[in-house]
Amino acid sequence: MKIIIHGGFFSESSTNHETKVAKQNALEHIVKDSYDFLKTHSALETVVYAVSLLEDDELFNAGIGSQIQSDGKIRMSAAVMDGETQKMSGVINIEEVKNPVQVAQKLMQYDDRILGGSGATNFARHHNFEAFSTEIPQRRAEYEAKLKSLGTGTVGCVVLDSNGKIAVATSTGGKGFEFPGRISDSATVAGNYANEFCGVSLTGVGEDIVSNATATKIVTRVTDGFTLENAFEKTFNELKPYDGFAGAIAIDSHGNMFHQDSHPSMVFASFDGDTFEVFD
């Protein structure tokens, strides 16, 4: 059993040492708690559990603490994909729910599995996801002061369970100050993809990730026989012509875990029951 999570990017220039340590501690707690959950649950259930914990922590830009868009509203996106069934479900620009990833999971049982805007929000209300404001004072202060973020805040999780099944989930609160209606990579196969051979979750600048079809390329290359490391190397090289900003985490069906970023530094943690790793 293996699990790896990410919490977006960490910038030394805009984040202090205390926040860095807080993120390291939070990721350690979440990845180990989620590994314990994995002992009695499937890969799909565990990625939703882990991403829900990340959404509930205001240190990360997903769920609580999401960025505010240019019109003063928060809109979030999230997706889940089951590597065994090849089913992906997601919500795009959903409003006022605590855990978008759980709404995405609920959609997996329906034929129409990716919903956007008011349709996503109405689906959540119909299925008893209560209205919940994910705004925190820090985000409002940033918005009021018109401080633009780097746009690199997303959370994600990839899991390999005891039955050898892979699943992935990704959630984002957006880049901040974007046009209403802007669609991120998180609920697309560019930012969140899995099959029986590999699962990948992305963070970074959504437009760059979509342009490169990053998650899909990595998974496809592993499926076609590339090692996980070589699949990452080739795919990240393809970001270089336009200085694409991306970070990715992955697990393959052999239990290999890998992570890479094109710019420093993606925050991540992994755990396999014995070995724990966290960004430094």
mmCIF file of N, CA, C and O in Angstrom, residues 185-273:
data_model
loop_
_atom_site.group_PDB
_atom_site.id
_atom_site.type_symbol
_atom_site.label_atom_id
_atom_site.label_comp_id
_atom_site.label_asym_id
_atom_site.label_seq_id
_atom_site.Cartn_x
_atom_site.Cartn_y
_atom_site.Cartn_z
ATOM 1 N N ASP A 185 -7.306 23.032 -14.502
ATOM 2 C CA ASP A 185 -6.965 21.687 -14.958
ATOM 3 C C ASP A 185 -7.470 20.596 -14.032
ATOM 4 O O ASP A 185 -7.542 19.434 -14.415
ATOM 5 N N SER A 186 -7.833 20.953 -12.791
ATOM 6 C CA SER A 186 -8.035 19.943 -11.750
ATOM 7 C C SER A 186 -9.144 18.948 -12.047
ATOM 8 O O SER A 186 -9.060 17.782 -11.661
ATOM 9 N N ALA A 187 -10.194 19.408 -12.725
ATOM 10 C CA ALA A 187 -11.292 18.501 -13.060
ATOM 11 C C ALA A 187 -11.234 18.065 -14.518
ATOM 12 O O ALA A 187 -12.253 17.739 -15.126
ATOM 13 N N THR A 188 -10.028 18.045 -15.071
ATOM 14 C CA THR A 188 -9.811 17.534 -16.428
ATOM 15 C C THR A 188 -8.771 16.424 -16.382
ATOM 16 O O THR A 188 -8.037 16.277 -15.394
ATOM 17 N N VAL A 189 -8.670 15.673 -17.481
ATOM 18 C CA VAL A 189 -7.699 14.580 -17.530
ATOM 19 C C VAL A 189 -6.270 15.095 -17.674
ATOM 20 O O VAL A 189 -5.321 14.310 -17.590
ATOM 21 N N ALA A 190 -6.098 16.403 -17.859
ATOM 22 C CA ALA A 190 -4.746 16.983 -17.876
ATOM 23 C C ALA A 190 -4.175 17.099 -16.478
ATOM 24 O O ALA A 190 -2.957 17.023 -16.284
ATOM 25 N N GLY A 191 -5.064 17.259 -15.483
ATOM 26 C CA GLY A 191 -4.598 17.466 -14.117
ATOM 27 C C GLY A 191 -4.901 16.338 -13.169
ATOM 28 O O GLY A 191 -4.399 16.326 -12.037
ATOM 29 N N ASN A 192 -5.692 15.350 -13.605
ATOM 30 C CA ASN A 192 -6.147 14.286 -12.713
ATOM 31 C C ASN A 192 -6.473 13.065 -13.570
ATOM 32 O O ASN A 192 -7.480 13.059 -14.282
ATOM 33 N N TYR A 193 -5.601 12.042 -13.538
ATOM 34 C CA TYR A 193 -5.822 10.904 -14.420
ATOM 35 C C TYR A 193 -5.243 9.626 -13.819
ATOM 36 O O TYR A 193 -4.192 9.654 -13.154
ATOM 37 N N ALA A 194 -5.936 8.513 -14.080
ATOM 38 C CA ALA A 194 -5.464 7.214 -13.578
ATOM 39 C C ALA A 194 -5.996 6.092 -14.449
ATOM 40 O O ALA A 194 -7.072 6.193 -15.044
ATOM 41 N N ASN A 195 -5.234 5.016 -14.510
ATOM 42 C CA ASN A 195 -5.731 3.752 -15.052
ATOM 43 C C ASN A 195 -5.133 2.629 -14.210
ATOM 44 O O ASN A 195 -4.666 2.876 -13.095
ATOM 45 N N GLU A 196 -5.156 1.414 -14.713
ATOM 46 C CA GLU A 196 -4.651 0.301 -13.893
ATOM 47 C C GLU A 196 -3.135 0.319 -13.743
ATOM 48 O O GLU A 196 -2.584 -0.375 -12.887
ATOM 49 N N PHE A 197 -2.450 1.116 -14.549
ATOM 50 C CA PHE A 197 -0.993 1.142 -14.534
ATOM 51 C C PHE A 197 -0.403 2.306 -13.730
ATOM 52 O O PHE A 197 0.723 2.204 -13.238
ATOM 53 N N CYS A 198 -1.154 3.413 -13.598
ATOM 54 C CA CYS A 198 -0.563 4.602 -13.014
ATOM 55 C C CYS A 198 -1.653 5.613 -12.650
ATOM 56 O O CYS A 198 -2.712 5.646 -13.284
ATOM 57 N N GLY A 199 -1.374 6.432 -11.637
ATOM 58 C CA GLY A 199 -2.255 7.546 -11.283
ATOM 59 C C GLY A 199 -1.432 8.797 -11.072
ATOM 60 O O GLY A 199 -0.336 8.730 -10.503
ATOM 61 N N VAL A 200 -1.938 9.959 -11.522
ATOM 62 C CA VAL A 200 -1.196 11.214 -11.450
ATOM 63 C C VAL A 200 -2.121 12.358 -11.039
ATOM 64 O O VAL A 200 -3.235 12.479 -11.568
ATOM 65 N N SER A 201 -1.646 13.201 -10.120
ATOM 66 C CA SER A 201 -2.348 14.429 -9.750
ATOM 67 C C SER A 201 -1.395 15.604 -9.933
ATOM 68 O O SER A 201 -0.215 15.520 -9.590
ATOM 69 N N LEU A 202 -1.924 16.706 -10.474
ATOM 70 C CA LEU A 202 -1.117 17.881 -10.804
ATOM 71 C C LEU A 202 -1.472 19.086 -9.949
ATOM 72 O O LEU A 202 -2.593 19.216 -9.449
ATOM 73 N N THR A 203 -0.514 19.998 -9.844
ATOM 74 C CA THR A 203 -0.734 21.339 -9.316
ATOM 75 C C THR A 203 0.126 22.294 -10.140
ATOM 76 O O THR A 203 1.071 21.868 -10.799
ATOM 77 N N GLY A 204 -0.218 23.565 -10.116
ATOM 78 C CA GLY A 204 0.537 24.537 -10.888
ATOM 79 C C GLY A 204 -0.383 25.483 -11.627
ATOM 80 O O GLY A 204 -1.506 25.743 -11.186
ATOM 81 N N VAL A 205 0.050 25.997 -12.749
ATOM 82 C CA VAL A 205 -0.765 26.891 -13.569
ATOM 83 C C VAL A 205 -1.615 26.044 -14.510
ATOM 84 O O VAL A 205 -1.080 25.352 -15.390
ATOM 85 N N GLY A 206 -2.928 26.096 -14.322
ATOM 86 C CA GLY A 206 -3.826 25.206 -15.044
ATOM 87 C C GLY A 206 -3.700 25.290 -16.546
ATOM 88 O O GLY A 206 -3.745 24.269 -17.247
ATOM 89 N N GLU A 207 -3.526 26.502 -17.074
ATOM 90 C CA GLU A 207 -3.421 26.665 -18.516
ATOM 91 C C GLU A 207 -2.196 25.950 -19.070
ATOM 92 O O GLU A 207 -2.243 25.348 -20.151
ATOM 93 N N ASP A 208 -1.086 25.985 -18.336
ATOM 94 C CA ASP A 208 0.123 25.282 -18.765
ATOM 95 C C ASP A 208 -0.084 23.772 -18.730
ATOM 96 O O ASP A 208 0.352 23.038 -19.632
ATOM 97 N N ILE A 209 -0.741 23.299 -17.690
ATOM 98 C CA ILE A 209 -0.969 21.861 -17.513
ATOM 99 C C ILE A 209 -1.897 21.323 -18.597
ATOM 100 O O ILE A 209 -1.673 20.250 -19.168
ATOM 101 N N VAL A 210 -2.952 22.083 -18.907
ATOM 102 C CA VAL A 210 -3.885 21.671 -19.955
ATOM 103 C C VAL A 210 -3.189 21.677 -21.318
ATOM 104 O O VAL A 210 -3.362 20.755 -22.127
ATOM 105 N N SER A 211 -2.388 22.701 -21.583
ATOM 106 C CA SER A 211 -1.682 22.777 -22.864
ATOM 107 C C SER A 211 -0.787 21.566 -23.093
ATOM 108 O O SER A 211 -0.600 21.116 -24.221
ATOM 109 N N ASN A 212 -0.252 21.027 -22.001
ATOM 110 C CA ASN A 212 0.666 19.892 -22.083
ATOM 111 C C ASN A 212 -0.031 18.549 -21.886
ATOM 112 O O ASN A 212 0.600 17.503 -22.060
ATOM 113 N N ALA A 213 -1.320 18.572 -21.513
ATOM 114 C CA ALA A 213 -2.042 17.322 -21.201
ATOM 115 C C ALA A 213 -1.219 16.453 -20.251
ATOM 116 O O ALA A 213 -1.077 15.242 -20.440
ATOM 117 N N THR A 214 -0.695 17.069 -19.208
ATOM 118 C CA THR A 214 0.390 16.482 -18.425
ATOM 119 C C THR A 214 0.052 15.142 -17.790
ATOM 120 O O THR A 214 0.781 14.154 -17.951
ATOM 121 N N ALA A 215 -1.036 15.073 -17.025
ATOM 122 C CA ALA A 215 -1.357 13.815 -16.335
ATOM 123 C C ALA A 215 -1.607 12.691 -17.334
ATOM 124 O O ALA A 215 -1.124 11.562 -17.159
ATOM 125 N N THR A 216 -2.365 12.995 -18.386
ATOM 126 C CA THR A 216 -2.668 11.972 -19.386
ATOM 127 C C THR A 216 -1.402 11.457 -20.060
ATOM 128 O O THR A 216 -1.250 10.243 -20.292
ATOM 129 N N LYS A 217 -0.499 12.355 -20.387
ATOM 130 C CA LYS A 217 0.748 11.930 -21.037
ATOM 131 C C LYS A 217 1.557 11.001 -20.143
ATOM 132 O O LYS A 217 2.076 9.971 -20.596
ATOM 133 N N ILE A 218 1.691 11.368 -18.874
ATOM 134 C CA ILE A 218 2.487 10.531 -17.966
ATOM 135 C C ILE A 218 1.879 9.140 -17.843
ATOM 136 O O ILE A 218 2.571 8.119 -17.971
ATOM 137 N N VAL A 219 0.572 9.087 -17.613
ATOM 138 C CA VAL A 219 -0.090 7.789 -17.450
ATOM 139 C C VAL A 219 -0.002 6.967 -18.738
ATOM 140 O O VAL A 219 0.271 5.757 -18.702
ATOM 141 N N THR A 220 -0.218 7.610 -19.871
ATOM 142 C CA THR A 220 -0.150 6.895 -21.151
ATOM 143 C C THR A 220 1.241 6.332 -21.397
ATOM 144 O O THR A 220 1.398 5.191 -21.871
ATOM 145 N N ARG A 221 2.254 7.110 -21.074
ATOM 146 C CA ARG A 221 3.626 6.647 -21.303
ATOM 147 C C ARG A 221 3.989 5.487 -20.386
ATOM 148 O O ARG A 221 4.663 4.533 -20.819
ATOM 149 N N VAL A 222 3.534 5.522 -19.149
ATOM 150 C CA VAL A 222 3.759 4.387 -18.254
ATOM 151 C C VAL A 222 3.027 3.164 -18.790
ATOM 152 O O VAL A 222 3.563 2.046 -18.804
ATOM 153 N N THR A 223 1.812 3.346 -19.259
ATOM 154 C CA THR A 223 1.027 2.252 -19.842
ATOM 155 C C THR A 223 1.749 1.641 -21.039
ATOM 156 O O THR A 223 1.713 0.416 -21.254
ATOM 157 N N ASP A 224 2.441 2.483 -21.808
ATOM 158 C CA ASP A 224 3.144 2.014 -23.010
ATOM 159 C C ASP A 224 4.544 1.476 -22.719
ATOM 160 O O ASP A 224 5.280 1.138 -23.657
ATOM 161 N N GLY A 225 4.930 1.417 -21.448
ATOM 162 C CA GLY A 225 6.185 0.766 -21.092
ATOM 163 C C GLY A 225 7.281 1.653 -20.541
ATOM 164 O O GLY A 225 8.344 1.161 -20.154
ATOM 165 N N PHE A 226 7.061 2.975 -20.505
ATOM 166 C CA PHE A 226 8.050 3.855 -19.884
ATOM 167 C C PHE A 226 8.127 3.571 -18.396
ATOM 168 O O PHE A 226 7.123 3.208 -17.766
ATOM 169 N N THR A 227 9.307 3.745 -17.813
ATOM 170 C CA THR A 227 9.367 3.774 -16.358
ATOM 171 C C THR A 227 8.692 5.061 -15.907
ATOM 172 O O THR A 227 8.562 6.033 -16.668
ATOM 173 N N LEU A 228 8.261 5.087 -14.638
ATOM 174 C CA LEU A 228 7.605 6.279 -14.112
ATOM 175 C C LEU A 228 8.524 7.495 -14.219
ATOM 176 O O LEU A 228 8.107 8.579 -14.644
ATOM 177 N N GLU A 229 9.781 7.311 -13.862
ATOM 178 C CA GLU A 229 10.741 8.417 -13.910
ATOM 179 C C GLU A 229 10.935 8.927 -15.336
ATOM 180 O O GLU A 229 10.970 10.135 -15.588
ATOM 181 N N ASN A 230 11.051 8.015 -16.287
ATOM 182 C CA ASN A 230 11.249 8.428 -17.680
ATOM 183 C C ASN A 230 10.003 9.103 -18.261
ATOM 184 O O ASN A 230 10.113 10.020 -19.082
ATOM 185 N N ALA A 231 8.834 8.628 -17.835
ATOM 186 C CA ALA A 231 7.593 9.267 -18.283
ATOM 187 C C ALA A 231 7.525 10.705 -17.781
ATOM 188 O O ALA A 231 7.111 11.618 -18.511
ATOM 189 N N PHE A 232 7.929 10.915 -16.537
ATOM 190 C CA PHE A 232 7.979 12.266 -15.987
ATOM 191 C C PHE A 232 8.994 13.115 -16.751
ATOM 192 O O PHE A 232 8.716 14.266 -17.109
ATOM 193 N N GLU A 233 10.174 12.547 -16.972
ATOM 194 C CA GLU A 233 11.232 13.314 -17.630
ATOM 195 C C GLU A 233 10.791 13.816 -19.005
ATOM 196 O O GLU A 233 10.950 15.001 -19.332
ATOM 197 N N LYS A 234 10.225 12.926 -19.806
ATOM 198 C CA LYS A 234 9.809 13.316 -21.159
ATOM 199 C C LYS A 234 8.676 14.344 -21.106
ATOM 200 O O LYS A 234 8.688 15.340 -21.842
ATOM 201 N N THR A 235 7.724 14.115 -20.229
ATOM 202 C CA THR A 235 6.563 15.001 -20.164
ATOM 203 C C THR A 235 6.938 16.380 -19.635
ATOM 204 O O THR A 235 6.463 17.403 -20.153
ATOM 205 N N PHE A 236 7.788 16.438 -18.623
ATOM 206 C CA PHE A 236 8.187 17.739 -18.086
ATOM 207 C C PHE A 236 9.116 18.483 -19.051
ATOM 208 O O PHE A 236 9.104 19.720 -19.080
ATOM 209 N N ASN A 237 9.867 17.753 -19.859
ATOM 210 C CA ASN A 237 10.671 18.420 -20.894
ATOM 211 C C ASN A 237 9.776 19.142 -21.901
ATOM 212 O O ASN A 237 10.174 20.165 -22.476
ATOM 213 N N GLU A 238 8.576 18.608 -22.094
ATOM 214 C CA GLU A 238 7.651 19.217 -23.050
ATOM 215 C C GLU A 238 6.990 20.484 -22.511
ATOM 216 O O GLU A 238 6.313 21.198 -23.250
ATOM 217 N N LEU A 239 7.190 20.761 -21.232
ATOM 218 C CA LEU A 239 6.726 22.026 -20.652
ATOM 219 C C LEU A 239 7.721 23.166 -20.897
ATOM 220 O O LEU A 239 7.360 24.345 -20.838
ATOM 221 N N LYS A 240 8.966 22.811 -21.169
ATOM 222 C CA LYS A 240 10.042 23.805 -21.207
ATOM 223 C C LYS A 240 9.904 24.860 -22.304
ATOM 224 O O LYS A 240 10.246 26.030 -22.066
ATOM 225 N N PRO A 241 9.421 24.530 -23.503
ATOM 226 C CA PRO A 241 9.351 25.561 -24.556
ATOM 227 C C PRO A 241 8.542 26.791 -24.168
ATOM 228 O O PRO A 241 8.806 27.884 -24.660
ATOM 229 N N TYR A 242 7.554 26.623 -23.283
ATOM 230 C CA TYR A 242 6.775 27.785 -22.850
ATOM 231 C C TYR A 242 6.885 28.009 -21.338
ATOM 232 O O TYR A 242 6.044 28.664 -20.721
ATOM 233 N N ASP A 243 7.964 27.464 -20.746
ATOM 234 C CA ASP A 243 8.241 27.640 -19.316
ATOM 235 C C ASP A 243 7.026 27.258 -18.473
ATOM 236 O O ASP A 243 6.632 27.976 -17.547
ATOM 237 N N GLY A 244 6.440 26.123 -18.804
ATOM 238 C CA GLY A 244 5.247 25.673 -18.110
ATOM 239 C C GLY A 244 5.476 25.449 -16.624
ATOM 240 O O GLY A 244 6.502 24.901 -16.214
ATOM 241 N N PHE A 245 4.507 25.865 -15.819
ATOM 242 C CA PHE A 245 4.603 25.799 -14.351
ATOM 243 C C PHE A 245 3.734 24.651 -13.867
ATOM 244 O O PHE A 245 2.506 24.726 -13.915
ATOM 245 N N ALA A 246 4.365 23.569 -13.405
ATOM 246 C CA ALA A 246 3.607 22.393 -12.983
ATOM 247 C C ALA A 246 4.383 21.571 -11.973
ATOM 248 O O ALA A 246 5.614 21.573 -11.950
ATOM 249 N N GLY A 247 3.635 20.866 -11.147
ATOM 250 C CA GLY A 247 4.189 19.870 -10.244
ATOM 251 C C GLY A 247 3.266 18.671 -10.257
ATOM 252 O O GLY A 247 2.048 18.820 -10.423
ATOM 253 N N ALA A 248 3.822 17.470 -10.097
ATOM 254 C CA ALA A 248 3.001 16.263 -10.190
ATOM 255 C C ALA A 248 3.454 15.224 -9.180
ATOM 256 O O ALA A 248 4.638 15.140 -8.830
ATOM 257 N N ILE A 249 2.483 14.426 -8.726
ATOM 258 C CA ILE A 249 2.756 13.252 -7.893
ATOM 259 C C ILE A 249 2.160 12.041 -8.600
ATOM 260 O O ILE A 249 1.174 12.162 -9.334
ATOM 261 N N ALA A 250 2.760 10.866 -8.380
ATOM 262 C CA ALA A 250 2.277 9.673 -9.077
ATOM 263 C C ALA A 250 2.663 8.403 -8.334
ATOM 264 O O ALA A 250 3.638 8.374 -7.569
ATOM 265 N N ILE A 251 1.881 7.360 -8.579
ATOM 266 C CA ILE A 251 2.208 5.993 -8.162
ATOM 267 C C ILE A 251 1.888 5.089 -9.341
ATOM 268 O O ILE A 251 0.858 5.256 -9.995
ATOM 269 N N ASP A 252 2.775 4.122 -9.618
ATOM 270 C CA ASP A 252 2.461 3.148 -10.659
ATOM 271 C C ASP A 252 2.032 1.825 -10.034
ATOM 272 O O ASP A 252 2.045 1.660 -8.805
ATOM 273 N N SER A 253 1.653 0.883 -10.876
ATOM 274 C CA SER A 253 1.102 -0.379 -10.384
ATOM 275 C C SER A 253 2.138 -1.259 -9.699
ATOM 276 O O SER A 253 1.777 -2.223 -9.006
ATOM 277 N N HIS A 254 3.424 -0.938 -9.870
ATOM 278 C CA HIS A 254 4.484 -1.678 -9.175
ATOM 279 C C HIS A 254 4.794 -1.083 -7.808
ATOM 280 O O HIS A 254 5.670 -1.586 -7.100
ATOM 281 N N GLY A 255 4.111 -0.006 -7.449
ATOM 282 C CA GLY A 255 4.326 0.635 -6.163
ATOM 283 C C GLY A 255 5.386 1.714 -6.177
ATOM 284 O O GLY A 255 5.739 2.244 -5.130
ATOM 285 N N ASN A 256 5.907 2.029 -7.359
ATOM 286 C CA ASN A 256 6.864 3.127 -7.440
ATOM 287 C C ASN A 256 6.145 4.456 -7.276
ATOM 288 O O ASN A 256 5.097 4.684 -7.890
ATOM 289 N N MET A 257 6.717 5.333 -6.437
ATOM 290 C CA MET A 257 6.175 6.675 -6.272
ATOM 291 C C MET A 257 7.165 7.668 -6.850
ATOM 292 O O MET A 257 8.375 7.468 -6.789
ATOM 293 N N PHE A 258 6.635 8.757 -7.417
ATOM 294 C CA PHE A 258 7.512 9.760 -8.007
ATOM 295 C C PHE A 258 6.837 11.123 -7.922
ATOM 296 O O PHE A 258 5.604 11.221 -7.930
ATOM 297 N N HIS A 259 7.665 12.155 -7.830
ATOM 298 C CA HIS A 259 7.152 13.524 -7.838
ATOM 299 C C HIS A 259 8.178 14.404 -8.533
ATOM 300 O O HIS A 259 9.378 14.131 -8.523
ATOM 301 N N GLN A 260 7.699 15.448 -9.163
ATOM 302 C CA GLN A 260 8.588 16.371 -9.860
ATOM 303 C C GLN A 260 7.885 17.711 -10.020
ATOM 304 O O GLN A 260 6.659 17.776 -10.124
ATOM 305 N N ASP A 261 8.654 18.789 -10.016
ATOM 306 C CA ASP A 261 8.102 20.100 -10.318
ATOM 307 C C ASP A 261 9.011 20.822 -11.302
ATOM 308 O O ASP A 261 10.205 20.556 -11.380
ATOM 309 N N SER A 262 8.417 21.711 -12.077
ATOM 310 C CA SER A 262 9.182 22.460 -13.076
ATOM 311 C C SER A 262 9.784 23.724 -12.484
ATOM 312 O O SER A 262 10.705 24.302 -13.058
ATOM 313 N N HIS A 263 9.233 24.178 -11.363
ATOM 314 C CA HIS A 263 9.722 25.344 -10.633
ATOM 315 C C HIS A 263 9.657 24.989 -9.149
ATOM 316 O O HIS A 263 8.760 24.281 -8.718
ATOM 317 N N PRO A 264 10.560 25.508 -8.349
ATOM 318 C CA PRO A 264 10.493 25.209 -6.911
ATOM 319 C C PRO A 264 9.335 25.974 -6.260
ATOM 320 O O PRO A 264 9.044 27.082 -6.684
ATOM 321 N N SER A 265 8.713 25.398 -5.284
ATOM 322 C CA SER A 265 8.846 24.022 -4.826
ATOM 323 C C SER A 265 7.448 23.499 -4.506
ATOM 324 O O SER A 265 6.716 24.141 -3.766
ATOM 325 N N MET A 266 7.095 22.347 -5.051
ATOM 326 C CA MET A 266 5.823 21.711 -4.719
ATOM 327 C C MET A 266 5.902 21.123 -3.325
ATOM 328 O O MET A 266 6.906 20.525 -2.942
ATOM 329 N N VAL A 267 4.856 21.295 -2.536
ATOM 330 C CA VAL A 267 4.812 20.688 -1.208
ATOM 331 C C VAL A 267 4.105 19.342 -1.329
ATOM 332 O O VAL A 267 3.068 19.228 -1.975
ATOM 333 N N PHE A 268 4.701 18.313 -0.749
ATOM 334 C CA PHE A 268 4.162 16.964 -0.897
ATOM 335 C C PHE A 268 4.583 16.131 0.303
ATOM 336 O O PHE A 268 5.484 16.488 1.069
ATOM 337 N N ALA A 269 3.938 14.983 0.448
ATOM 338 C CA ALA A 269 4.342 13.986 1.445
ATOM 339 C C ALA A 269 3.930 12.621 0.941
ATOM 340 O O ALA A 269 2.934 12.487 0.220
ATOM 341 N N SER A 270 4.699 11.597 1.320
ATOM 342 C CA SER A 270 4.356 10.224 0.934
ATOM 343 C C SER A 270 4.624 9.291 2.106
ATOM 344 O O SER A 270 5.439 9.586 2.984
ATOM 345 N N PHE A 271 3.929 8.139 2.093
ATOM 346 C CA PHE A 271 4.076 7.171 3.180
ATOM 347 C C PHE A 271 3.670 5.803 2.665
ATOM 348 O O PHE A 271 2.700 5.666 1.915
ATOM 349 N N ASP A 272 4.419 4.776 3.037
ATOM 350 C CA ASP A 272 4.098 3.411 2.627
ATOM 351 C C ASP A 272 3.971 2.472 3.831
ATOM 352 O O ASP A 272 4.021 1.257 3.677
ATOM 353 N N GLY A 273 3.816 3.051 5.011
ATOM 354 C CA GLY A 273 3.740 2.256 6.221
ATOM 355 C C GLY A 273 5.048 2.171 6.958
ATOM 356 O O GLY A 273 5.078 1.915 8.165
#
